[in-house]
PDB file of C-alpha atoms in Angstrom:
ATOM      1  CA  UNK A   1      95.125 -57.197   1.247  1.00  0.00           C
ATOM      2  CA  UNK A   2      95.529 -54.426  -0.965  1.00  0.00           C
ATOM      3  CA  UNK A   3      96.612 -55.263  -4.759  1.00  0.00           C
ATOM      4  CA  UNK A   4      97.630 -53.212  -7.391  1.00  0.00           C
ATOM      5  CA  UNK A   5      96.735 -53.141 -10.913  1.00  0.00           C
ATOM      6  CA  UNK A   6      99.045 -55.616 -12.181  1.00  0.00           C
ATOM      7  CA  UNK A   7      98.627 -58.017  -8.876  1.00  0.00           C
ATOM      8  CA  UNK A   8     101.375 -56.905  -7.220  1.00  0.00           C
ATOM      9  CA  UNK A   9     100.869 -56.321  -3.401  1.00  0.00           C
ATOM     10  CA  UNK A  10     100.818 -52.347  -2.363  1.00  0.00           C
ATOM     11  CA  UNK A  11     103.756 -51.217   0.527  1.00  0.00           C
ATOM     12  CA  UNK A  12     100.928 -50.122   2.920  1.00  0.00           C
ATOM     13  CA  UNK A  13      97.604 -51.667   3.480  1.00  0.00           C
ATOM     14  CA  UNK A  14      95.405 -49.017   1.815  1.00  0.00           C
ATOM     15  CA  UNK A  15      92.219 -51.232   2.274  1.00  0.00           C
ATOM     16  CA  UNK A  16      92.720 -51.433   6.004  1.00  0.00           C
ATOM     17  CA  UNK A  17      93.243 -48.071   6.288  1.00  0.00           C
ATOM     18  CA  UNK A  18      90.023 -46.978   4.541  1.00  0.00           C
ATOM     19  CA  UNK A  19      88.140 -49.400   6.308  1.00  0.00           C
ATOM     20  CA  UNK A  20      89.406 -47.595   9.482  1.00  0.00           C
ATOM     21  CA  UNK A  21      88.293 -44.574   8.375  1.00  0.00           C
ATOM     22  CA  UNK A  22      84.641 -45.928   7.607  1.00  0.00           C
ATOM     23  CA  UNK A  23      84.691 -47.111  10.963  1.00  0.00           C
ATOM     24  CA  UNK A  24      85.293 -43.795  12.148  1.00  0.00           C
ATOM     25  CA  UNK A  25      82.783 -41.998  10.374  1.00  0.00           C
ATOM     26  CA  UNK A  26      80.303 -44.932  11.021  1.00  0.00           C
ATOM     27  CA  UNK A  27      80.875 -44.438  14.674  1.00  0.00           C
ATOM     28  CA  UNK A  28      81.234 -40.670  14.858  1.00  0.00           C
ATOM     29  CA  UNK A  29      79.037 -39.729  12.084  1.00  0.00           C
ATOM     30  CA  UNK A  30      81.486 -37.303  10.725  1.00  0.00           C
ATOM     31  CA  UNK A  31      84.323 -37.003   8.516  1.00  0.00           C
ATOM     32  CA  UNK A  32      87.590 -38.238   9.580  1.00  0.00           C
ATOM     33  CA  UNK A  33      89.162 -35.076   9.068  1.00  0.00           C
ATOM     34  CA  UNK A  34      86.140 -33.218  11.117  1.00  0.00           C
ATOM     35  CA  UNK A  35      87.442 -35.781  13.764  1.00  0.00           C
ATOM     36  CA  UNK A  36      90.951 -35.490  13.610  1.00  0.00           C
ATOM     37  CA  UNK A  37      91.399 -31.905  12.885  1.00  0.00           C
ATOM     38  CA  UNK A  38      88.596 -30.514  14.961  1.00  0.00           C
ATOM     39  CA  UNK A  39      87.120 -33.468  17.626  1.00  0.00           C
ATOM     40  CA  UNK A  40      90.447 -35.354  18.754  1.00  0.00           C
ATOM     41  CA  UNK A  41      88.592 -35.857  21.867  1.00  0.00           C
ATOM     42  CA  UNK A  42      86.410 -38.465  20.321  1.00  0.00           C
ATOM     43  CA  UNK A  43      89.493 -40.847  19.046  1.00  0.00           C
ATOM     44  CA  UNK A  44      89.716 -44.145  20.941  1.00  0.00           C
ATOM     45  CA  UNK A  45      93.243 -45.932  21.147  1.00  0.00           C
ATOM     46  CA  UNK A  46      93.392 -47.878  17.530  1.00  0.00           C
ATOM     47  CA  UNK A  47      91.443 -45.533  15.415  1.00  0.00           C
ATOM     48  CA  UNK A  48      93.013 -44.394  11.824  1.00  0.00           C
ATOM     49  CA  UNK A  49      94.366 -40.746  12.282  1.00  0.00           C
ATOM     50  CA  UNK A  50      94.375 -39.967   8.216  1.00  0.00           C
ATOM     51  CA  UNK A  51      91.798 -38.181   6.886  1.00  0.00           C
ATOM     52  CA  UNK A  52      89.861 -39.568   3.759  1.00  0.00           C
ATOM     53  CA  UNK A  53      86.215 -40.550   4.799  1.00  0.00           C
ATOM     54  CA  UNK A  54      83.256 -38.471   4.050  1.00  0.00           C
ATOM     55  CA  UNK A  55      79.157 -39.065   4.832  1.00  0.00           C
ATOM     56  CA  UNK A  56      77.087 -37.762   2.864  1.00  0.00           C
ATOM     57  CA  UNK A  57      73.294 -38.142   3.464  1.00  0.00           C
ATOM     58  CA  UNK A  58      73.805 -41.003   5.759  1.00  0.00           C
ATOM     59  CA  UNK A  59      76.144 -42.685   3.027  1.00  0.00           C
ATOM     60  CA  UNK A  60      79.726 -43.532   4.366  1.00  0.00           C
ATOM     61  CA  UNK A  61      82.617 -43.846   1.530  1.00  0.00           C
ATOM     62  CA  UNK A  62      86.444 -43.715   2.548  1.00  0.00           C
ATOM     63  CA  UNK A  63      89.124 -44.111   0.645  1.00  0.00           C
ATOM     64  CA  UNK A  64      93.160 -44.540   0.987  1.00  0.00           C
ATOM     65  CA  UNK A  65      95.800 -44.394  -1.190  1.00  0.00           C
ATOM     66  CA  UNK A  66      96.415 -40.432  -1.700  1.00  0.00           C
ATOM     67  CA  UNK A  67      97.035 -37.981   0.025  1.00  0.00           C
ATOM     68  CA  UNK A  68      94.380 -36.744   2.616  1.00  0.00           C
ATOM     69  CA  UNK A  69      92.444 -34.369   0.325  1.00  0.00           C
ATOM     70  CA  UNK A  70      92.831 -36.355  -2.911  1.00  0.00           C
ATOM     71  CA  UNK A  71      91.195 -39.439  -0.558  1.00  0.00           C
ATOM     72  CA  UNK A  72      88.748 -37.185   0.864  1.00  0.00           C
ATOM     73  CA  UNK A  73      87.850 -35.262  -3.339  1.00  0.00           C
ATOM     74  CA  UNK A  74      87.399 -39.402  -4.671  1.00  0.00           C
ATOM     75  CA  UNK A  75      85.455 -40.413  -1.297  1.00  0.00           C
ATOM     76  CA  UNK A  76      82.773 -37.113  -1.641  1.00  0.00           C
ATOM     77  CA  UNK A  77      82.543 -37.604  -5.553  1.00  0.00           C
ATOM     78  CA  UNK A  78      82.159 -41.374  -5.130  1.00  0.00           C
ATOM     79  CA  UNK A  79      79.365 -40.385  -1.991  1.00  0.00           C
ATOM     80  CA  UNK A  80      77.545 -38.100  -4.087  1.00  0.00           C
ATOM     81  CA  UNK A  81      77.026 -40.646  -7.414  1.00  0.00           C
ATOM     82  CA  UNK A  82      75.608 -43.572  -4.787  1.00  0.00           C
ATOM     83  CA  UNK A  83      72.829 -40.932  -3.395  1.00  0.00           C
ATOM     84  CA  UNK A  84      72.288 -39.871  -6.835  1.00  0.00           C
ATOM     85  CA  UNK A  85      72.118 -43.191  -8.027  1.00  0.00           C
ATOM     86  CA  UNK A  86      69.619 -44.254  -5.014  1.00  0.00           C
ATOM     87  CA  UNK A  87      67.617 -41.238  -5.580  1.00  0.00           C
ATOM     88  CA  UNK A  88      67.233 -42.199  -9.278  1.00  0.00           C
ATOM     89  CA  UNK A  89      66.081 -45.597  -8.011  1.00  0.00           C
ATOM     90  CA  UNK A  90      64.054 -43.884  -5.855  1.00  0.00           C
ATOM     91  CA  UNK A  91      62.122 -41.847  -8.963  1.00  0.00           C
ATOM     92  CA  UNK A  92      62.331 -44.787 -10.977  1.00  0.00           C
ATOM     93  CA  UNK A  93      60.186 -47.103  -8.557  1.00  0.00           C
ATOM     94  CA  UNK A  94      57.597 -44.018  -7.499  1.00  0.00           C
ATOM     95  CA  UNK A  95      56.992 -43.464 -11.317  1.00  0.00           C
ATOM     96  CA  UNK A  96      56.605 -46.738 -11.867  1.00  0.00           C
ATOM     97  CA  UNK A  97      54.456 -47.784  -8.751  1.00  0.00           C
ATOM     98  CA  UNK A  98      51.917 -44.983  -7.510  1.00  0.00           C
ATOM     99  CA  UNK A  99      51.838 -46.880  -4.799  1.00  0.00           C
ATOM    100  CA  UNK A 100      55.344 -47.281  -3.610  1.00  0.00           C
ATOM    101  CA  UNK A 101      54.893 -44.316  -1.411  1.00  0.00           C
ATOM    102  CA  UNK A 102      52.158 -46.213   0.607  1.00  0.00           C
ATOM    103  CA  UNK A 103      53.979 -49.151   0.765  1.00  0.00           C
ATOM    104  CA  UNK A 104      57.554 -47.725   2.294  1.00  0.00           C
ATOM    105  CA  UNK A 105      58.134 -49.278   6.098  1.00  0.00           C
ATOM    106  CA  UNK A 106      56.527 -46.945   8.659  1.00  0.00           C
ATOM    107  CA  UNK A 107      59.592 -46.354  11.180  1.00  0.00           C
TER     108      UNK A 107
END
């Protein structure tokens, strides 16, 4: 359930919505607008039509509450800080551990 700020329920489920959109973009691997906008053909009966969900780097964010390109601005900014804050992680641990390299799961 979506709640405002002061705990008052929103008029539209914005949480569902954006969750829709993730699921789009985790099934697609593209943004909702890509799929909307430019690959209808690969909408199934049920999916969310807004746009609002961007991957970045294998990271999924969506958001709902805007409109399309204000959801889609606060998903890519959001995106971006979680792979720069993984990255840092990343440095962090190598610096930290000469080893860590060795040590990563062979795929």
């Amino acid at each position: 359930m979506s709640v405002s700020i002061d705990g008052k329920p929103f008029a539209y489920p914005y949480d569902e919505i954006a969750r829709g959109k993730a699921m789009l973009s985790l099934r697609t691997g593209r943004s909702s607008r890509e799929i909307v906008e430019f690959a209808p053909h690969l909408l199934r009966e049920g999916d969310v039509l807004h746009p609002g969900s961007v991957v970045v780097n294998g990271l999924i964010v969506a958001v709902s509450g805007w409109d399309d390109w204000d959801d889609e601005a606060i998903a890519a900014q959001l995106a971006w800080e979680l792979w720069r804050f993984a990255k840092d992680a990343y440095n962090i641990r190598r610096k930290m551990d000469h080893d860590f390299l060795v040590s990563l799961p062979r795929r």
